[in-house]
PDB file of C-alpha atoms in Angstrom:
ATOM      1  CA  MET A   1     110.905 123.499  96.513  1.00  0.00           C
ATOM      2  CA  PRO A   2     108.399 120.607  98.739  1.00  0.00           C
ATOM      3  CA  SER A   3     107.439 122.607 101.967  1.00  0.00           C
ATOM      4  CA  LYS A   4     107.090 119.878 103.617  1.00  0.00           C
ATOM      5  CA  ILE A   5     110.352 118.858 105.994  1.00  0.00           C
ATOM      6  CA  LYS A   6     111.430 115.593 105.618  1.00  0.00           C
ATOM      7  CA  LYS A   7     112.824 113.395 108.861  1.00  0.00           C
ATOM      8  CA  TYR A   8     115.935 112.125 106.926  1.00  0.00           C
ATOM      9  CA  ALA A   9     116.859 115.168 103.953  1.00  0.00           C
ATOM     10  CA  VAL A  10     119.742 114.281 101.640  1.00  0.00           C
ATOM     11  CA  PRO A  11     120.566 117.493 100.055  1.00  0.00           C
ATOM     12  CA  ALA A  12     122.340 116.202  96.964  1.00  0.00           C
ATOM     13  CA  LEU A  13     120.234 114.002  96.132  1.00  0.00           C
ATOM     14  CA  ASP A  14     116.996 115.751  96.507  1.00  0.00           C
ATOM     15  CA  LYS A  15     118.896 118.733  93.920  1.00  0.00           C
ATOM     16  CA  ALA A  16     119.735 115.323  91.787  1.00  0.00           C
ATOM     17  CA  LEU A  17     115.759 114.019  91.839  1.00  0.00           C
ATOM     18  CA  GLU A  18     114.623 117.812  91.194  1.00  0.00           C
ATOM     19  CA  ILE A  19     116.934 118.333  88.269  1.00  0.00           C
ATOM     20  CA  LEU A  20     115.728 114.846  86.972  1.00  0.00           C
ATOM     21  CA  GLU A  21     111.932 115.210  87.466  1.00  0.00           C
ATOM     22  CA  PHE A  22     112.370 118.887  86.254  1.00  0.00           C
ATOM     23  CA  LEU A  23     113.989 118.055  82.714  1.00  0.00           C
ATOM     24  CA  ALA A  24     112.145 115.299  82.011  1.00  0.00           C
ATOM     25  CA  ALA A  25     109.143 117.388  82.091  1.00  0.00           C
ATOM     26  CA  GLU A  26     111.026 119.824  79.397  1.00  0.00           C
ATOM     27  CA  SER A  27     111.113 119.376  75.779  1.00  0.00           C
ATOM     28  CA  LEU A  28     114.024 121.390  74.877  1.00  0.00           C
ATOM     29  CA  PRO A  29     117.856 120.993  76.359  1.00  0.00           C
ATOM     30  CA  LEU A  30     118.286 123.708  78.885  1.00  0.00           C
ATOM     31  CA  SER A  31     121.425 125.313  80.255  1.00  0.00           C
ATOM     32  CA  GLN A  32     122.727 125.146  84.008  1.00  0.00           C
ATOM     33  CA  SER A  33     121.166 128.676  84.831  1.00  0.00           C
ATOM     34  CA  GLU A  34     117.715 127.564  83.331  1.00  0.00           C
ATOM     35  CA  ILE A  35     117.777 124.156  85.202  1.00  0.00           C
ATOM     36  CA  ALA A  36     118.735 126.174  88.482  1.00  0.00           C
ATOM     37  CA  GLN A  37     116.218 129.145  87.754  1.00  0.00           C
ATOM     38  CA  GLY A  38     113.341 126.281  86.885  1.00  0.00           C
ATOM     39  CA  ILE A  39     114.337 124.408  90.568  1.00  0.00           C
ATOM     40  CA  GLY A  40     114.283 127.824  92.353  1.00  0.00           C
ATOM     41  CA  ARG A  41     118.117 126.862  93.509  1.00  0.00           C
ATOM     42  CA  THR A  42     121.791 129.049  92.430  1.00  0.00           C
ATOM     43  CA  SER A  43     124.021 127.605  89.492  1.00  0.00           C
ATOM     44  CA  SER A  44     126.621 126.973  92.217  1.00  0.00           C
ATOM     45  CA  GLU A  45     124.371 124.752  94.289  1.00  0.00           C
ATOM     46  CA  ILE A  46     123.555 122.158  91.310  1.00  0.00           C
ATOM     47  CA  TYR A  47     127.072 122.426  89.438  1.00  0.00           C
ATOM     48  CA  ARG A  48     128.478 119.268  90.814  1.00  0.00           C
ATOM     49  CA  VAL A  49     125.057 117.799  90.788  1.00  0.00           C
ATOM     50  CA  LEU A  50     124.780 117.690  87.217  1.00  0.00           C
ATOM     51  CA  VAL A  51     128.781 116.962  86.369  1.00  0.00           C
ATOM     52  CA  GLY A  52     127.488 114.161  88.449  1.00  0.00           C
ATOM     53  CA  LEU A  53     124.107 113.130  86.952  1.00  0.00           C
ATOM     54  CA  GLU A  54     126.416 113.767  83.276  1.00  0.00           C
ATOM     55  CA  ALA A  55     129.144 111.147  84.662  1.00  0.00           C
ATOM     56  CA  ARG A  56     127.107 108.369  85.546  1.00  0.00           C
ATOM     57  CA  GLY A  57     125.011 108.686  82.165  1.00  0.00           C
ATOM     58  CA  TYR A  58     121.506 110.101  83.174  1.00  0.00           C
ATOM     59  CA  LEU A  59     122.427 113.444  81.276  1.00  0.00           C
ATOM     60  CA  LEU A  60     123.876 114.064  78.074  1.00  0.00           C
ATOM     61  CA  ARG A  61     125.358 117.769  77.503  1.00  0.00           C
ATOM     62  CA  ASP A  62     126.099 119.357  74.022  1.00  0.00           C
ATOM     63  CA  ASP A  63     129.436 120.140  73.691  1.00  0.00           C
ATOM     64  CA  VAL A  64     128.592 123.099  71.904  1.00  0.00           C
ATOM     65  CA  SER A  65     125.968 124.862  73.900  1.00  0.00           C
ATOM     66  CA  GLY A  66     126.788 123.218  77.054  1.00  0.00           C
ATOM     67  CA  LYS A  67     122.635 122.333  77.724  1.00  0.00           C
ATOM     68  CA  TYR A  68     121.794 119.142  79.462  1.00  0.00           C
ATOM     69  CA  ARG A  69     118.747 116.944  78.352  1.00  0.00           C
ATOM     70  CA  MET A  70     117.573 113.423  80.007  1.00  0.00           C
ATOM     71  CA  SER A  71     119.220 110.239  78.583  1.00  0.00           C
ATOM     72  CA  LEU A  72     117.433 107.240  77.735  1.00  0.00           C
ATOM     73  CA  LYS A  73     119.074 105.852  80.941  1.00  0.00           C
ATOM     74  CA  LEU A  74     115.866 105.930  83.508  1.00  0.00           C
ATOM     75  CA  LEU A  75     113.760 103.966  80.751  1.00  0.00           C
ATOM     76  CA  GLU A  76     116.311 101.140  80.373  1.00  0.00           C
ATOM     77  CA  LEU A  77     116.425 100.660  83.774  1.00  0.00           C
ATOM     78  CA  THR A  78     112.544 100.495  84.279  1.00  0.00           C
ATOM     79  CA  ARG A  79     112.869  97.634  81.356  1.00  0.00           C
ATOM     80  CA  THR A  80     114.836  95.514  83.191  1.00  0.00           C
ATOM     81  CA  LEU A  81     111.754  95.146  85.640  1.00  0.00           C
ATOM     82  CA  SER A  82     108.841  93.035  84.160  1.00  0.00           C
ATOM     83  CA  PRO A  83     105.423  94.061  85.628  1.00  0.00           C
ATOM     84  CA  VAL A  84     105.118  91.166  88.092  1.00  0.00           C
ATOM     85  CA  SER A  85     108.734  92.142  89.645  1.00  0.00           C
ATOM     86  CA  GLN A  86     107.120  95.643  89.827  1.00  0.00           C
ATOM     87  CA  LEU A  87     104.152  94.584  91.484  1.00  0.00           C
ATOM     88  CA  ARG A  88     105.585  92.055  93.834  1.00  0.00           C
ATOM     89  CA  PHE A  89     108.244  94.784  94.483  1.00  0.00           C
ATOM     90  CA  ALA A  90     105.689  97.562  95.488  1.00  0.00           C
ATOM     91  CA  ALA A  91     103.681  95.096  96.925  1.00  0.00           C
ATOM     92  CA  GLN A  92     105.824  93.135  99.611  1.00  0.00           C
ATOM     93  CA  PRO A  93     106.117  95.699 102.751  1.00  0.00           C
ATOM     94  CA  GLU A  94     102.447  96.543 102.753  1.00  0.00           C
ATOM     95  CA  MET A  95     101.458  92.803 102.002  1.00  0.00           C
ATOM     96  CA  GLU A  96     103.758  92.117 105.135  1.00  0.00           C
ATOM     97  CA  PHE A  97     101.960  94.614 107.748  1.00  0.00           C
ATOM     98  CA  LEU A  98      98.571  93.515 106.430  1.00  0.00           C
ATOM     99  CA  ALA A  99      99.335  89.822 107.655  1.00  0.00           C
ATOM    100  CA  ALA A 100     100.174  91.554 110.696  1.00  0.00           C
ATOM    101  CA  ARG A 101      97.594  93.418 110.821  1.00  0.00           C
ATOM    102  CA  LEU A 102      95.120  91.335 110.847  1.00  0.00           C
ATOM    103  CA  GLY A 103      96.897  87.739 111.472  1.00  0.00           C
ATOM    104  CA  GLN A 104      95.551  86.317 108.371  1.00  0.00           C
ATOM    105  CA  SER A 105      97.569  85.693 105.133  1.00  0.00           C
ATOM    106  CA  CYS A 106      97.559  87.886 102.204  1.00  0.00           C
ATOM    107  CA  HIS A 107      98.317  87.032  98.667  1.00  0.00           C
ATOM    108  CA  LEU A 108      98.079  89.300  95.113  1.00  0.00           C
ATOM    109  CA  SER A 109      96.895  87.987  91.651  1.00  0.00           C
ATOM    110  CA  VAL A 110      96.714  88.865  88.263  1.00  0.00           C
ATOM    111  CA  ILE A 111      94.788  87.549  84.932  1.00  0.00           C
ATOM    112  CA  HIS A 112      97.565  85.204  82.955  1.00  0.00           C
ATOM    113  CA  GLN A 113      96.107  83.554  80.067  1.00  0.00           C
ATOM    114  CA  GLY A 114      92.788  84.030  81.099  1.00  0.00           C
ATOM    115  CA  GLN A 115      93.124  82.573  84.408  1.00  0.00           C
ATOM    116  CA  LEU A 116      93.801  84.061  88.009  1.00  0.00           C
ATOM    117  CA  MET A 117      97.290  83.529  88.802  1.00  0.00           C
ATOM    118  CA  VAL A 118      98.640  83.966  92.474  1.00  0.00           C
ATOM    119  CA  ILE A 119     101.921  86.271  91.922  1.00  0.00           C
ATOM    120  CA  LEU A 120     102.970  86.734  95.694  1.00  0.00           C
ATOM    121  CA  GLN A 121     101.782  85.387  99.155  1.00  0.00           C
ATOM    122  CA  VAL A 122     102.511  86.280 102.657  1.00  0.00           C
ATOM    123  CA  GLN A 123     102.183  84.185 105.254  1.00  0.00           C
ATOM    124  CA  SER A 124      99.840  84.991 108.382  1.00  0.00           C
ATOM    125  CA  PRO A 125     102.242  85.130 111.518  1.00  0.00           C
ATOM    126  CA  GLY A 126      99.863  82.982 113.614  1.00  0.00           C
ATOM    127  CA  PRO A 127      99.949  79.058 114.091  1.00  0.00           C
ATOM    128  CA  VAL A 128      97.343  78.355 111.296  1.00  0.00           C
ATOM    129  CA  SER A 129      97.148  79.747 108.381  1.00  0.00           C
ATOM    130  CA  LEU A 130      96.144  79.109 104.825  1.00  0.00           C
ATOM    131  CA  SER A 131      98.336  79.639 102.350  1.00  0.00           C
ATOM    132  CA  PHE A 132      98.239  80.120  98.230  1.00  0.00           C
ATOM    133  CA  ASN A 133     101.315  79.028  96.629  1.00  0.00           C
ATOM    134  CA  GLU A 134     102.461  81.120  93.696  1.00  0.00           C
ATOM    135  CA  GLY A 135     101.975  80.528  90.257  1.00  0.00           C
ATOM    136  CA  THR A 136      99.299  78.828  91.471  1.00  0.00           C
ATOM    137  CA  LEU A 137      96.059  79.245  88.744  1.00  0.00           C
ATOM    138  CA  PHE A 138      92.490  79.794  89.250  1.00  0.00           C
ATOM    139  CA  PRO A 139      89.345  79.955  87.242  1.00  0.00           C
ATOM    140  CA  LEU A 140      88.247  84.003  87.345  1.00  0.00           C
ATOM    141  CA  LEU A 141      84.844  83.808  87.979  1.00  0.00           C
ATOM    142  CA  GLN A 142      85.259  81.120  90.897  1.00  0.00           C
ATOM    143  CA  THR A 143      87.746  83.413  93.016  1.00  0.00           C
ATOM    144  CA  VAL A 144      86.550  87.227  94.273  1.00  0.00           C
ATOM    145  CA  SER A 145      90.213  88.506  93.150  1.00  0.00           C
ATOM    146  CA  GLY A 146      89.487  87.045  89.746  1.00  0.00           C
ATOM    147  CA  ARG A 147      85.783  88.635  89.691  1.00  0.00           C
ATOM    148  CA  VAL A 148      87.534  92.059  91.128  1.00  0.00           C
ATOM    149  CA  LEU A 149      89.816  92.061  88.601  1.00  0.00           C
ATOM    150  CA  LEU A 150      87.193  90.995  85.691  1.00  0.00           C
ATOM    151  CA  ALA A 151      84.672  94.058  86.961  1.00  0.00           C
ATOM    152  CA  ASN A 152      87.754  96.305  86.540  1.00  0.00           C
ATOM    153  CA  CYS A 153      89.283  95.758  83.409  1.00  0.00           C
ATOM    154  CA  ALA A 154      89.187  97.300  80.174  1.00  0.00           C
ATOM    155  CA  SER A 155      85.290  96.297  78.527  1.00  0.00           C
ATOM    156  CA  ASP A 156      86.700  94.694  75.176  1.00  0.00           C
ATOM    157  CA  ARG A 157      88.940  92.621  77.481  1.00  0.00           C
ATOM    158  CA  ARG A 158      86.325  91.596  80.048  1.00  0.00           C
ATOM    159  CA  ALA A 159      84.181  90.726  77.124  1.00  0.00           C
ATOM    160  CA  ARG A 160      86.404  88.180  75.625  1.00  0.00           C
ATOM    161  CA  LEU A 161      87.665  86.638  78.810  1.00  0.00           C
ATOM    162  CA  LEU A 162      83.340  86.023  79.390  1.00  0.00           C
ATOM    163  CA  GLN A 163      83.242  84.148  76.203  1.00  0.00           C
ATOM    164  CA  VAL A 164      84.026  81.056  78.277  1.00  0.00           C
ATOM    165  CA  LEU A 165      80.128  81.640  79.219  1.00  0.00           C
ATOM    166  CA  PRO A 166      78.265  79.475  76.760  1.00  0.00           C
ATOM    167  CA  GLU A 167      74.812  81.295  76.691  1.00  0.00           C
ATOM    168  CA  PRO A 168      74.627  84.962  76.100  1.00  0.00           C
ATOM    169  CA  SER A 169      72.304  85.349  78.716  1.00  0.00           C
ATOM    170  CA  GLN A 170      74.794  84.060  81.397  1.00  0.00           C
ATOM    171  CA  ARG A 171      77.192  86.670  80.215  1.00  0.00           C
ATOM    172  CA  ALA A 172      74.671  89.441  80.973  1.00  0.00           C
ATOM    173  CA  ALA A 173      73.858  88.306  84.069  1.00  0.00           C
ATOM    174  CA  GLN A 174      77.357  88.174  85.015  1.00  0.00           C
ATOM    175  CA  GLU A 175      78.365  91.722  83.648  1.00  0.00           C
ATOM    176  CA  GLU A 176      75.520  92.743  85.810  1.00  0.00           C
ATOM    177  CA  ALA A 177      77.227  90.962  88.766  1.00  0.00           C
ATOM    178  CA  LEU A 178      80.515  92.710  88.177  1.00  0.00           C
ATOM    179  CA  LEU A 179      79.046  96.275  87.499  1.00  0.00           C
ATOM    180  CA  ALA A 180      78.227  95.898  91.244  1.00  0.00           C
ATOM    181  CA  VAL A 181      81.676  94.538  92.080  1.00  0.00           C
ATOM    182  CA  ARG A 182      83.295  97.732  90.527  1.00  0.00           C
ATOM    183  CA  GLU A 183      80.757  99.982  92.254  1.00  0.00           C
ATOM    184  CA  ALA A 184      81.373  98.711  95.897  1.00  0.00           C
ATOM    185  CA  GLY A 185      85.377  98.533  95.220  1.00  0.00           C
ATOM    186  CA  TYR A 186      85.687  95.215  96.755  1.00  0.00           C
ATOM    187  CA  GLU A 187      84.003  91.950  96.930  1.00  0.00           C
ATOM    188  CA  LEU A 188      83.518  89.465 100.539  1.00  0.00           C
ATOM    189  CA  CYS A 189      81.893  86.494 100.025  1.00  0.00           C
ATOM    190  CA  ASN A 190      82.265  82.391 100.602  1.00  0.00           C
ATOM    191  CA  SER A 191      84.885  80.864  99.131  1.00  0.00           C
ATOM    192  CA  GLU A 192      83.438  79.106  95.784  1.00  0.00           C
ATOM    193  CA  LEU A 193      86.621  76.649  96.150  1.00  0.00           C
ATOM    194  CA  THR A 194      86.948  75.567  99.967  1.00  0.00           C
ATOM    195  CA  ASP A 195      84.290  75.198 102.332  1.00  0.00           C
ATOM    196  CA  GLY A 196      84.808  77.091 105.534  1.00  0.00           C
ATOM    197  CA  VAL A 197      86.364  79.976 104.112  1.00  0.00           C
ATOM    198  CA  THR A 198      85.539  83.510 103.291  1.00  0.00           C
ATOM    199  CA  ASP A 199      87.932  85.707 100.754  1.00  0.00           C
ATOM    200  CA  CYS A 200      87.841  89.441 100.646  1.00  0.00           C
ATOM    201  CA  ALA A 201      89.281  90.921  97.842  1.00  0.00           C
ATOM    202  CA  ALA A 202      90.087  94.865  96.538  1.00  0.00           C
ATOM    203  CA  LEU A 203      91.857  95.913  93.535  1.00  0.00           C
ATOM    204  CA  VAL A 204      95.052  97.328  92.961  1.00  0.00           C
ATOM    205  CA  GLY A 205      95.738  99.508  90.168  1.00  0.00           C
ATOM    206  CA  ARG A 206      93.141 102.288  88.367  1.00  0.00           C
ATOM    207  CA  PRO A 207      90.049 101.050  86.775  1.00  0.00           C
ATOM    208  CA  ASP A 208      90.163  99.813  83.026  1.00  0.00           C
ATOM    209  CA  GLY A 209      94.047 100.640  83.649  1.00  0.00           C
ATOM    210  CA  GLU A 210      97.045  98.568  82.015  1.00  0.00           C
ATOM    211  CA  THR A 211      98.384  97.269  85.491  1.00  0.00           C
ATOM    212  CA  ILE A 212      95.866  95.981  88.034  1.00  0.00           C
ATOM    213  CA  ALA A 213      95.870  93.491  90.083  1.00  0.00           C
ATOM    214  CA  ALA A 214      93.819  91.919  93.245  1.00  0.00           C
ATOM    215  CA  LEU A 215      94.634  91.880  96.958  1.00  0.00           C
ATOM    216  CA  ALA A 216      93.197  89.427  99.049  1.00  0.00           C
ATOM    217  CA  VAL A 217      92.128  87.675 102.707  1.00  0.00           C
ATOM    218  CA  SER A 218      90.941  84.332 102.790  1.00  0.00           C
ATOM    219  CA  SER A 219      90.312  83.389 106.352  1.00  0.00           C
ATOM    220  CA  LEU A 220      88.303  80.708 108.099  1.00  0.00           C
ATOM    221  CA  THR A 221      84.995  81.783 108.146  1.00  0.00           C
ATOM    222  CA  SER A 222      84.485  80.846 111.768  1.00  0.00           C
ATOM    223  CA  VAL A 223      86.804  83.354 112.578  1.00  0.00           C
ATOM    224  CA  LEU A 224      84.937  86.125 111.053  1.00  0.00           C
ATOM    225  CA  GLY A 225      82.793  87.723 113.665  1.00  0.00           C
ATOM    226  CA  LYS A 226      84.544  86.621 116.270  1.00  0.00           C
ATOM    227  CA  GLN A 227      88.451  87.309 116.536  1.00  0.00           C
ATOM    228  CA  LEU A 228      88.123  89.412 113.270  1.00  0.00           C
ATOM    229  CA  GLY A 229      85.129  91.724 112.261  1.00  0.00           C
ATOM    230  CA  ARG A 230      84.156  92.091 108.491  1.00  0.00           C
ATOM    231  CA  GLU A 231      84.441  95.625 108.249  1.00  0.00           C
ATOM    232  CA  GLU A 232      87.462  95.461 109.711  1.00  0.00           C
ATOM    233  CA  LEU A 233      88.805  93.045 106.711  1.00  0.00           C
ATOM    234  CA  VAL A 234      87.510  95.091 104.213  1.00  0.00           C
ATOM    235  CA  CYS A 235      88.894  98.169 105.370  1.00  0.00           C
ATOM    236  CA  ALA A 236      92.267  96.868 106.248  1.00  0.00           C
ATOM    237  CA  VAL A 237      92.322  94.794 102.595  1.00  0.00           C
ATOM    238  CA  ARG A 238      90.728  98.026 100.744  1.00  0.00           C
ATOM    239  CA  ASP A 239      93.743 100.564 102.636  1.00  0.00           C
ATOM    240  CA  SER A 240      96.011  98.279 101.907  1.00  0.00           C
ATOM    241  CA  ALA A 241      95.294  97.664  97.957  1.00  0.00           C
ATOM    242  CA  ALA A 242      95.310 101.760  98.076  1.00  0.00           C
ATOM    243  CA  LYS A 243      98.644 101.892  99.784  1.00  0.00           C
ATOM    244  CA  ILE A 244     100.280  99.458  97.407  1.00  0.00           C
ATOM    245  CA  SER A 245      98.506 101.361  94.121  1.00  0.00           C
ATOM    246  CA  THR A 246     100.472 104.997  95.215  1.00  0.00           C
ATOM    247  CA  ALA A 247     103.760 102.613  95.480  1.00  0.00           C
ATOM    248  CA  LEU A 248     103.592 101.886  92.328  1.00  0.00           C
ATOM    249  CA  GLY A 249     102.319 105.414  90.607  1.00  0.00           C
ATOM    250  CA  LEU A 250      98.816 104.383  89.741  1.00  0.00           C
TER     251      LEU A 250
END
C-alpha cells in the first residue's frame, strides 16, 4: 500500500484499483489468496471487490481453477477515446488554470496533415484577449507551436514534413534551428503571422513520442515586460505543459 495518506480515501475503490494494476502486470491467472498476498491484503478484504469486478466484466474467473485474469474491458474503454479527445480532456483543467494565472488566452495544437491544427482554446478571463478558433490550420514553420512540434517529433517524420522546403540547404538550416528549440524545451518569439504579438510554446508529451502536442500562449507584445514578465511566461507555460503530460501518463 502506498504510504502517502490520501485526503479523500475510498477504500473499496483503492482495493479495486490495486487489484486491476496488480493483475495487469501478471502474465498468468491468479487465485484470490495470491492476489491478496500480492497487494498486501487479506483474502476476506478483497472477496467482495473481486466479485464486483467480475460482475462488471473487468475480471474473468476460470470455472475450474477459480483463478482471475484481466478482461479486455479496460482496453475497449480506452479505444472509445480518440487521441485528440484524450488530449483535450487532460489539458482543459490545467489550461483554465494557466489562463487565469497569466491573464492570457492559451491554446493546444497538434500536427495534422502537415499543418498545425488548434484542438483546444481557453479564453483569457480579462476583457481583451487573443483568440484561436479550434480546428484552425496554420503553417508549421511559421508558428512557435509548429516549430516546437517539429523539433520534438521523430526524425523520419520531421524529414518528411521539411520536404516543403525546396532547397537542401534550407532544410539543413531549419534542422539546426529546430535542434536549438528541442534543447531549450520551448520557443518564445514574435509572431510571424500577427504583428504586435509574442508567442510562447512548450511541448506536451515526450520528445520522439507518438502523442505530442504544443501548449502556447499568445500575448500582445506591449504587455510583456509591463504586466507580464518573459521569464514568468516561459516558466508558467512549461510548468503547465509538464502537468498536462503527467495527466496523460506521458
